Amino acid sequence: MNCLKNIERITYTKELVYNLSKLYTYRGKDFHYEDVFKQHMQGIIRRTIAKDTIYAAKILNLEISEARMKYIAHKDAEPRNKDEIVMLNLKEVFKIIQSKGADFDISSNEILKLAEATFKSVIKVGYKIDTVEQAENLLTVQVKKSRRDKMDEELNLYIHAEEDLHVEATQIATDLYVDMLKSEYFNRYNEYISLLTLYCLLFKARFYVFKHISFFEKYYEKLDAFKAATSAATYGWETGFANTSMLNNLIIQLMLEGYAKIEGDVQNQEFDRNLNKIDTVEATIMKMDRIFTKEQIKALCPTLSESTINRALTRLKSENKIRPNGTGRSASWMKLVEDELITKGTSQQLTLFDMQEMQMDGQK
C-alpha cells in the first residue's frame, strides 16, 4: 500500500494537467452522448461487453480460437471446456459492471465477489494466506493470516484520499492498481484482478466512455506501453517513492482516445440523421476504398445492427454496385461502380467508353 500511503507526494506535470482538463471536459458531456445515442445505447453496450469479453480472454491467455471467441462473446454458447466457462463468466461479469458499475462498492468483499464470479466453476480464487509468527504468553507461535486484512487497510487509504484529501479520481485508482500488483493480495490471477478493479474504479468515477469503447481492448492494444509504464511505476515502490505519473497519464490518454472516437460518432450521427439506416451504409461505402470489409463498415457505423448492414450489402449486390471478394474470415467486398454512382436510383458499371464520354462532357 506504499503508493496510497504516500499519495500526498504526488506532483502533476503540465502535460498531465492539460490531459486531465480535456478528460473532465469530455466527461461533462457524457449525458449528452447518451442522449444522442439513446435509441442505440443498448446495442452499443452489448458490443462493448462482447469486446471486453474477447480481449479479457486474450489477456488471460485462454486457449480458445479467434472464431470461437467471437461466437461466445456474441451468442449464447454452451461451453466445451474450462477456458470457455471462464470466458462465459467474463461476459456475465461485464454485464454486471455495465449495469451497476456506478454503484461499485469499494470493499474487499466486493472485489472478491468479482474475482470469484470470473473463475466460478473452474478454480477457487481468494485472498492469500500467510503464515506469521506471533507472541503468545512466553511462546512464539505460528498463525495464519489472510491478506484480506491488508486489503481492507488499503481500501481505507483509498477512501481517505478520495473523501478527505480530495485527490483526483484517476490518480487514486492508478495508485491502488499499483499497490494491488505489488502486494499480491490474491492467491491466483492477482494481475488480472488488479486490472479489473482499476476498470471498476474508473467506471465508478463516472467515466462512461467505457459504455462506448472497450477498456480491455484499449489495454490490449497498448499492452507494451502499459508494461513499460507499470514497470516505471513499481520502481522504488518498496521504499515508498514509486512514481505513478507515467502510468496515470497513459490511462488518461486511453480514455481521451475513447472520447475522441465518441465525438466522431456524434458527428456522423448528426450527418446521417436525415438518412435511413440502409442509406447510411451506402453513404459510408461511398467514402471507403474500392476494396472494403464488413468489419470496416461496423467500425464506421457502430449504431447499426449487423442485419441492417447485411441488407444494405445484399441490395447493393443485387444492383450490381458491389460484389463479394473472397470467402471466409478474409472475405471483403469490391465496388463495381464509381463512388458517385453508389446512390439510390439507376446505375451502371463504367466502361472505358463511358469514362471517355465523361471526360469529353467535362471539356464542353
CSV table of C-alpha atoms in Angstrom, one decimal:
chain,number,residue,atom,x,y,z
A,1,MET,CA,0.0,0.0,0.0
A,2,ASN,CA,3.0,2.2,-0.4
A,3,CYS,CA,1.6,4.3,-3.2
A,4,LEU,CA,-1.6,5.3,-1.4
A,5,LYS,CA,0.3,5.9,1.8
A,6,ASN,CA,2.4,8.5,0.1
A,7,ILE,CA,-0.1,9.9,-2.3
A,8,GLU,CA,0.3,13.5,-0.9
A,9,ARG,CA,3.8,13.5,-2.5
A,10,ILE,CA,2.2,13.4,-6.0
A,11,THR,CA,3.3,16.1,-8.4
A,12,TYR,CA,1.4,16.9,-11.6
A,13,THR,CA,3.3,17.7,-14.8
A,14,LYS,CA,1.9,20.3,-17.3
A,15,GLU,CA,1.1,17.5,-19.7
A,16,LEU,CA,-0.9,15.6,-17.1
A,17,VAL,CA,-2.8,18.8,-16.0
A,18,TYR,CA,-3.6,19.5,-19.7
A,19,ASN,CA,-4.8,16.0,-20.3
A,20,LEU,CA,-6.9,16.0,-17.2
A,21,SER,CA,-8.6,19.2,-18.2
A,22,LYS,CA,-9.5,17.7,-21.6
A,23,LEU,CA,-10.7,14.5,-19.9
A,24,TYR,CA,-13.1,16.2,-17.5
A,25,THR,CA,-14.4,18.4,-20.3
A,26,TYR,CA,-15.4,15.2,-22.1
A,27,ARG,CA,-16.8,13.6,-19.0
A,28,GLY,CA,-19.1,16.6,-18.6
A,29,LYS,CA,-20.6,15.6,-22.0
A,30,ASP,CA,-21.4,12.0,-21.0
A,31,PHE,CA,-25.1,12.6,-20.6
A,32,HIS,CA,-25.1,14.5,-24.0
A,33,TYR,CA,-23.6,11.4,-25.6
A,34,GLU,CA,-26.2,9.1,-24.1
A,35,ASP,CA,-28.9,11.4,-25.3
A,36,VAL,CA,-27.6,11.4,-28.9
A,37,PHE,CA,-27.3,7.6,-28.9
A,38,LYS,CA,-30.3,6.9,-26.7
A,39,GLN,CA,-32.0,4.8,-29.3
A,40,HIS,CA,-28.9,2.7,-29.8
A,41,MET,CA,-27.3,2.6,-26.3
A,42,GLN,CA,-28.3,-1.0,-25.6
A,43,GLY,CA,-26.7,-2.2,-28.8
A,44,ILE,CA,-23.6,-0.1,-28.2
A,45,ILE,CA,-23.2,-1.5,-24.7
A,46,ARG,CA,-23.8,-5.1,-26.0
A,47,ARG,CA,-20.9,-4.6,-28.4
A,48,THR,CA,-18.7,-3.1,-25.7
A,49,ILE,CA,-19.4,-6.1,-23.5
A,50,ALA,CA,-18.6,-8.5,-26.3
A,51,LYS,CA,-15.2,-6.7,-27.0
A,52,ASP,CA,-14.4,-6.6,-23.3
A,53,THR,CA,-15.1,-10.3,-23.1
A,54,ILE,CA,-12.8,-11.2,-26.1
A,55,TYR,CA,-9.9,-9.0,-25.0
A,56,ALA,CA,-10.1,-10.0,-21.4
A,57,ALA,CA,-9.9,-13.7,-22.6
A,58,LYS,CA,-6.8,-12.8,-24.6
A,59,ILE,CA,-5.2,-11.1,-21.6
A,60,LEU,CA,-5.9,-14.2,-19.5
A,61,ASN,CA,-4.3,-16.3,-22.3
A,62,LEU,CA,-7.4,-18.5,-22.6
A,63,GLU,CA,-6.8,-21.2,-25.2
A,64,ILE,CA,-9.8,-20.5,-27.5
A,65,SER,CA,-9.7,-19.9,-31.2
A,66,GLU,CA,-10.5,-16.4,-32.5
A,67,ALA,CA,-13.7,-17.6,-34.3
A,68,ARG,CA,-14.9,-19.4,-31.2
A,69,MET,CA,-14.1,-16.3,-29.0
A,70,LYS,CA,-16.3,-14.1,-31.2
A,71,TYR,CA,-19.1,-16.7,-31.2
A,72,ILE,CA,-19.1,-17.0,-27.4
A,73,ALA,CA,-18.9,-13.2,-27.0
A,74,HIS,CA,-21.9,-12.5,-29.2
A,75,LYS,CA,-24.1,-15.6,-28.8
A,76,ASP,CA,-25.5,-17.9,-26.0
A,77,ALA,CA,-23.0,-20.7,-26.3
A,78,GLU,CA,-22.6,-23.9,-24.4
A,79,PRO,CA,-19.0,-24.2,-23.0
A,80,ARG,CA,-16.8,-27.0,-24.3
A,81,ASN,CA,-14.0,-26.7,-21.7
A,82,LYS,CA,-12.9,-24.8,-18.6
A,83,ASP,CA,-11.4,-21.9,-20.6
A,84,GLU,CA,-14.8,-21.4,-22.3
A,85,ILE,CA,-16.5,-21.5,-18.9
A,86,VAL,CA,-14.2,-18.6,-17.8
A,87,MET,CA,-15.0,-16.7,-21.0
A,88,LEU,CA,-18.7,-17.0,-20.4
A,89,ASN,CA,-18.1,-15.9,-16.8
A,90,LEU,CA,-16.3,-12.8,-18.1
A,91,LYS,CA,-19.3,-11.9,-20.2
A,92,GLU,CA,-21.6,-12.1,-17.2
A,93,VAL,CA,-19.2,-10.0,-15.0
A,94,PHE,CA,-19.0,-7.3,-17.6
A,95,LYS,CA,-22.8,-7.2,-17.9
A,96,ILE,CA,-23.0,-6.6,-14.2
A,97,ILE,CA,-20.4,-3.8,-14.3
A,98,GLN,CA,-22.1,-2.1,-17.2
A,99,SER,CA,-25.5,-2.1,-15.4
A,100,LYS,CA,-24.3,-1.4,-11.8
A,101,GLY,CA,-20.7,-0.1,-12.2
A,102,ALA,CA,-21.6,3.4,-10.9
A,103,ASP,CA,-22.7,1.7,-7.6
A,104,PHE,CA,-19.5,-0.3,-7.2
A,105,ASP,CA,-18.8,-0.8,-3.5
A,106,ILE,CA,-15.1,-0.1,-2.7
A,107,SER,CA,-14.7,-3.1,-0.3
A,108,SER,CA,-12.6,-6.2,-0.1
A,109,ASN,CA,-15.8,-8.3,-0.2
A,110,GLU,CA,-17.0,-6.7,-3.5
A,111,ILE,CA,-13.6,-7.2,-5.2
A,112,LEU,CA,-13.6,-10.8,-4.0
A,113,LYS,CA,-17.1,-11.4,-5.4
A,114,LEU,CA,-16.0,-10.2,-8.8
A,115,ALA,CA,-12.9,-12.4,-8.8
A,116,GLU,CA,-14.9,-15.4,-7.7
A,117,ALA,CA,-17.6,-14.8,-10.4
A,118,THR,CA,-14.9,-14.6,-13.1
A,119,PHE,CA,-13.4,-18.0,-12.3
A,120,LYS,CA,-16.6,-19.7,-10.9
A,121,SER,CA,-16.9,-23.5,-11.5
A,122,VAL,CA,-13.2,-23.6,-12.7
A,123,ILE,CA,-10.8,-22.6,-9.9
A,124,LYS,CA,-11.1,-21.2,-6.4
A,125,VAL,CA,-9.7,-17.7,-6.1
A,126,GLY,CA,-9.3,-15.9,-2.8
A,127,TYR,CA,-7.0,-13.8,-0.7
A,128,LYS,CA,-3.5,-15.1,0.0
A,129,ILE,CA,-2.9,-16.8,3.4
A,130,ASP,CA,0.4,-16.0,5.1
A,131,THR,CA,2.0,-17.9,8.0
A,132,VAL,CA,3.4,-15.4,10.5
A,133,GLU,CA,5.0,-15.7,13.9
A,134,GLN,CA,3.1,-14.2,16.8
A,135,ALA,CA,3.9,-13.9,20.5
A,136,GLU,CA,1.5,-15.8,22.8
A,137,ASN,CA,2.4,-15.6,26.5
A,138,LEU,CA,6.0,-16.7,26.7
A,139,LEU,CA,5.9,-18.6,23.4
A,140,THR,CA,6.2,-17.7,19.8
A,141,VAL,CA,3.6,-19.5,17.7
A,142,GLN,CA,2.8,-19.6,14.0
A,143,VAL,CA,-0.6,-18.4,12.9
A,144,LYS,CA,-2.3,-18.0,9.5
A,145,LYS,CA,-3.4,-14.5,8.5
A,146,SER,CA,-5.4,-13.6,5.4
A,147,ARG,CA,-4.1,-10.7,3.2
A,148,ARG,CA,-7.7,-9.5,3.2
A,149,ASP,CA,-6.9,-7.5,6.3
A,150,LYS,CA,-4.2,-5.7,4.4
A,151,MET,CA,-6.6,-5.1,1.5
A,152,ASP,CA,-9.1,-3.5,3.9
A,153,GLU,CA,-6.4,-1.2,5.1
A,154,GLU,CA,-5.5,-0.4,1.5
A,155,LEU,CA,-9.1,0.5,0.7
A,156,ASN,CA,-9.4,2.7,3.8
A,157,LEU,CA,-6.5,4.7,2.4
A,158,TYR,CA,-8.2,4.9,-0.9
A,159,ILE,CA,-11.4,6.3,0.7
A,160,HIS,CA,-9.3,8.7,2.8
A,161,ALA,CA,-7.6,10.0,-0.4
A,162,GLU,CA,-10.9,10.4,-2.2
A,163,GLU,CA,-13.1,11.8,0.6
A,164,ASP,CA,-10.7,13.7,2.9
A,165,LEU,CA,-7.7,14.6,0.7
A,166,HIS,CA,-9.9,15.1,-2.5
A,167,VAL,CA,-7.2,13.6,-4.7
A,168,GLU,CA,-8.2,13.3,-8.4
A,169,ALA,CA,-10.0,10.1,-9.2
A,170,THR,CA,-7.7,8.6,-11.9
A,171,GLN,CA,-4.7,9.2,-9.7
A,172,ILE,CA,-6.2,7.3,-6.7
A,173,ALA,CA,-7.3,4.4,-9.0
A,174,THR,CA,-3.8,4.2,-10.6
A,175,ASP,CA,-2.1,4.1,-7.2
A,176,LEU,CA,-4.4,1.4,-5.9
A,177,TYR,CA,-3.8,-0.6,-9.0
A,178,VAL,CA,0.0,-0.4,-8.5
A,179,ASP,CA,-0.4,-1.3,-4.8
A,180,MET,CA,-2.5,-4.3,-5.6
A,181,LEU,CA,0.0,-5.5,-8.2
A,182,LYS,CA,2.9,-5.3,-5.8
A,183,SER,CA,1.1,-6.5,-2.7
A,184,GLU,CA,-0.2,-9.6,-4.4
A,185,TYR,CA,-3.3,-9.8,-2.3
A,186,PHE,CA,-4.8,-12.7,-4.3
A,187,ASN,CA,-3.6,-16.3,-4.4
A,188,ARG,CA,-4.2,-16.5,-8.2
A,189,TYR,CA,-4.7,-14.1,-11.1
A,190,ASN,CA,-3.7,-11.2,-9.0
A,191,GLU,CA,-2.6,-9.1,-12.0
A,192,TYR,CA,-5.9,-9.6,-13.8
A,193,ILE,CA,-8.0,-8.9,-10.6
A,194,SER,CA,-6.0,-5.7,-10.1
A,195,LEU,CA,-6.8,-4.6,-13.7
A,196,LEU,CA,-10.5,-5.5,-13.2
A,197,THR,CA,-10.5,-3.4,-10.0
A,198,LEU,CA,-9.0,-0.4,-11.9
A,199,TYR,CA,-11.7,-0.7,-14.5
A,200,CYS,CA,-14.4,-0.8,-11.9
A,201,LEU,CA,-13.0,2.3,-10.1
A,202,LEU,CA,-12.9,4.3,-13.4
A,203,PHE,CA,-16.5,3.3,-14.1
A,204,LYS,CA,-17.5,4.3,-10.6
A,205,ALA,CA,-15.8,7.7,-11.1
A,206,ARG,CA,-18.4,8.2,-13.9
A,207,PHE,CA,-16.1,7.9,-16.9
A,208,TYR,CA,-18.9,6.5,-19.0
A,209,VAL,CA,-16.6,6.4,-22.1
A,210,PHE,CA,-16.4,2.7,-21.2
A,211,LYS,CA,-20.0,2.2,-22.2
A,212,HIS,CA,-19.0,3.1,-25.7
A,213,ILE,CA,-15.5,1.7,-26.0
A,214,SER,CA,-13.9,-1.4,-24.6
A,215,PHE,CA,-11.4,-0.8,-21.8
A,216,PHE,CA,-9.8,-4.2,-22.2
A,217,GLU,CA,-9.5,-3.8,-26.0
A,218,LYS,CA,-7.6,-0.5,-25.5
A,219,TYR,CA,-5.5,-2.0,-22.8
A,220,TYR,CA,-4.6,-5.0,-25.0
A,221,GLU,CA,-3.7,-2.7,-27.9
A,222,LYS,CA,-1.4,-0.7,-25.6
A,223,LEU,CA,-0.1,-3.7,-23.7
A,224,ASP,CA,3.6,-3.0,-24.3
A,225,ALA,CA,3.2,0.6,-23.3
A,226,PHE,CA,1.3,-0.5,-20.1
A,227,LYS,CA,4.0,-2.9,-19.2
A,228,ALA,CA,6.6,-0.2,-19.6
A,229,ALA,CA,4.6,2.3,-17.6
A,230,THR,CA,3.8,-0.2,-14.9
A,231,SER,CA,7.4,-1.2,-14.6
A,232,ALA,CA,8.3,2.5,-14.1
A,233,ALA,CA,5.5,2.9,-11.6
A,234,THR,CA,6.7,0.0,-9.4
A,235,TYR,CA,10.3,1.1,-9.4
A,236,GLY,CA,11.0,2.4,-5.8
A,237,TRP,CA,7.7,1.1,-4.6
A,238,GLU,CA,9.3,-0.8,-1.6
A,239,THR,CA,10.8,2.4,-0.3
A,240,GLY,CA,7.6,4.5,-0.8
A,241,PHE,CA,9.0,6.5,-3.7
A,242,ALA,CA,7.1,5.0,-6.6
A,243,ASN,CA,6.3,7.4,-9.4
A,244,THR,CA,2.9,6.5,-11.0
A,245,SER,CA,2.5,9.7,-13.2
A,246,MET,CA,3.6,7.9,-16.4
A,247,LEU,CA,1.0,5.1,-15.9
A,248,ASN,CA,-1.7,7.6,-14.8
A,249,ASN,CA,-1.1,9.6,-18.0
A,250,LEU,CA,-1.3,6.5,-20.1
A,251,ILE,CA,-4.7,5.6,-18.6
A,252,ILE,CA,-5.9,9.2,-19.2
A,253,GLN,CA,-4.7,9.0,-22.8
A,254,LEU,CA,-6.6,5.8,-23.3
A,255,MET,CA,-9.8,7.5,-22.2
A,256,LEU,CA,-9.1,10.6,-24.3
A,257,GLU,CA,-8.8,8.4,-27.4
A,258,GLY,CA,-12.1,6.7,-26.5
A,259,TYR,CA,-13.9,10.1,-26.1
A,260,ALA,CA,-12.4,11.3,-29.4
A,261,LYS,CA,-14.0,8.3,-31.1
A,262,ILE,CA,-17.3,9.1,-29.5
A,263,GLU,CA,-17.1,12.7,-30.7
A,264,GLY,CA,-16.5,11.4,-34.2
A,265,ASP,CA,-19.5,9.1,-33.9
A,266,VAL,CA,-21.7,12.0,-32.7
A,267,GLN,CA,-20.7,14.0,-35.8
A,268,ASN,CA,-21.5,11.0,-38.0
A,269,GLN,CA,-24.8,10.6,-36.2
A,270,GLU,CA,-25.8,14.2,-36.9
A,271,PHE,CA,-24.7,13.9,-40.5
A,272,ASP,CA,-26.7,10.8,-41.0
A,273,ARG,CA,-29.8,12.0,-39.1
A,274,ASN,CA,-31.8,12.5,-42.3
A,275,LEU,CA,-30.7,9.3,-44.0
A,276,ASN,CA,-32.4,6.0,-43.3
A,277,LYS,CA,-30.3,3.1,-42.0
A,278,ILE,CA,-29.6,1.4,-45.3
A,279,ASP,CA,-28.8,4.7,-47.0
A,280,THR,CA,-26.3,5.3,-44.1
A,281,VAL,CA,-24.4,2.1,-45.0
A,282,GLU,CA,-24.4,3.1,-48.7
A,283,ALA,CA,-23.2,6.6,-47.9
A,284,THR,CA,-20.4,5.0,-45.7
A,285,ILE,CA,-19.3,2.6,-48.5
A,286,MET,CA,-19.2,5.6,-50.9
A,287,LYS,CA,-16.4,7.1,-48.7
A,288,MET,CA,-14.4,3.9,-48.4
A,289,ASP,CA,-11.7,2.4,-50.6
A,290,ARG,CA,-12.6,0.3,-53.6
A,291,ILE,CA,-11.9,-2.9,-51.5
A,292,PHE,CA,-13.6,-2.9,-48.1
A,293,THR,CA,-14.8,-5.3,-45.4
A,294,LYS,CA,-17.9,-5.6,-43.3
A,295,GLU,CA,-15.8,-5.1,-40.2
A,296,GLN,CA,-14.8,-1.6,-41.5
A,297,ILE,CA,-18.4,-0.7,-42.0
A,298,LYS,CA,-19.2,-1.8,-38.5
A,299,ALA,CA,-16.4,0.4,-37.1
A,300,LEU,CA,-17.7,3.4,-39.0
A,301,CYS,CA,-21.4,2.7,-38.2
A,302,PRO,CA,-21.3,1.5,-34.6
A,303,THR,CA,-25.0,2.2,-34.0
A,304,LEU,CA,-26.2,0.0,-36.9
A,305,SER,CA,-27.0,-3.7,-36.4
A,306,GLU,CA,-25.3,-6.4,-38.4
A,307,SER,CA,-28.7,-7.3,-40.1
A,308,THR,CA,-29.0,-3.7,-41.4
A,309,ILE,CA,-25.5,-3.8,-42.8
A,310,ASN,CA,-26.2,-7.2,-44.4
A,311,ARG,CA,-29.4,-5.9,-46.0
A,312,ALA,CA,-27.6,-2.9,-47.5
A,313,LEU,CA,-24.8,-5.2,-48.9
A,314,THR,CA,-27.4,-7.5,-50.4
A,315,ARG,CA,-29.2,-4.6,-52.0
A,316,LEU,CA,-26.1,-3.1,-53.5
A,317,LYS,CA,-25.0,-6.6,-54.8
A,318,SER,CA,-28.4,-7.1,-56.5
A,319,GLU,CA,-28.0,-3.7,-58.1
A,320,ASN,CA,-24.5,-4.8,-59.4
A,321,LYS,CA,-22.8,-2.0,-57.5
A,322,ILE,CA,-20.6,-4.3,-55.4
A,323,ARG,CA,-19.6,-7.9,-55.4
A,324,PRO,CA,-18.0,-10.2,-52.8
A,325,ASN,CA,-14.3,-10.6,-53.0
A,326,GLY,CA,-13.1,-13.9,-51.4
A,327,THR,CA,-14.7,-16.1,-48.7
A,328,GLY,CA,-14.2,-16.9,-45.1
A,329,ARG,CA,-12.6,-14.8,-42.5
A,330,SER,CA,-10.6,-12.8,-45.1
A,331,ALA,CA,-13.7,-12.0,-47.2
A,332,SER,CA,-14.1,-8.5,-48.5
A,333,TRP,CA,-16.2,-6.6,-50.9
A,334,MET,CA,-15.4,-4.7,-54.2
A,335,LYS,CA,-17.1,-1.7,-55.6
A,336,LEU,CA,-18.0,-2.1,-59.2
A,337,VAL,CA,-19.0,1.5,-59.9
A,338,GLU,CA,-17.6,4.9,-59.3
A,339,ASP,CA,-18.3,6.3,-55.8
A,340,GLU,CA,-20.7,9.0,-57.0
A,341,LEU,CA,-22.9,6.3,-58.6
A,342,ILE,CA,-23.5,4.4,-55.4
A,343,THR,CA,-26.7,6.2,-54.7
A,344,LYS,CA,-30.3,5.5,-54.9
A,345,GLY,CA,-31.6,5.1,-58.4
A,346,THR,CA,-30.3,3.5,-61.6
A,347,SER,CA,-26.6,2.8,-62.0
A,348,GLN,CA,-24.4,1.0,-64.4
A,349,GLN,CA,-20.9,-0.3,-64.5
A,350,LEU,CA,-18.5,2.2,-66.1
A,351,THR,CA,-16.5,1.2,-69.2
A,352,LEU,CA,-13.6,2.9,-71.0
A,353,PHE,CA,-16.1,4.4,-73.4
A,354,ASP,CA,-18.2,5.8,-70.5
A,355,MET,CA,-15.1,7.3,-69.0
A,356,GLN,CA,-14.1,8.9,-72.3
A,357,GLU,CA,-17.6,10.4,-72.8
A,358,MET,CA,-17.5,11.8,-69.2
A,359,GLN,CA,-14.1,13.5,-70.0
A,360,MET,CA,-15.5,15.0,-73.2
A,361,ASP,CA,-18.5,16.3,-71.4
A,362,GLY,CA,-16.3,17.9,-68.9
A,363,GLN,CA,-14.4,19.7,-71.6
A,364,LYS,CA,-17.5,21.2,-73.2
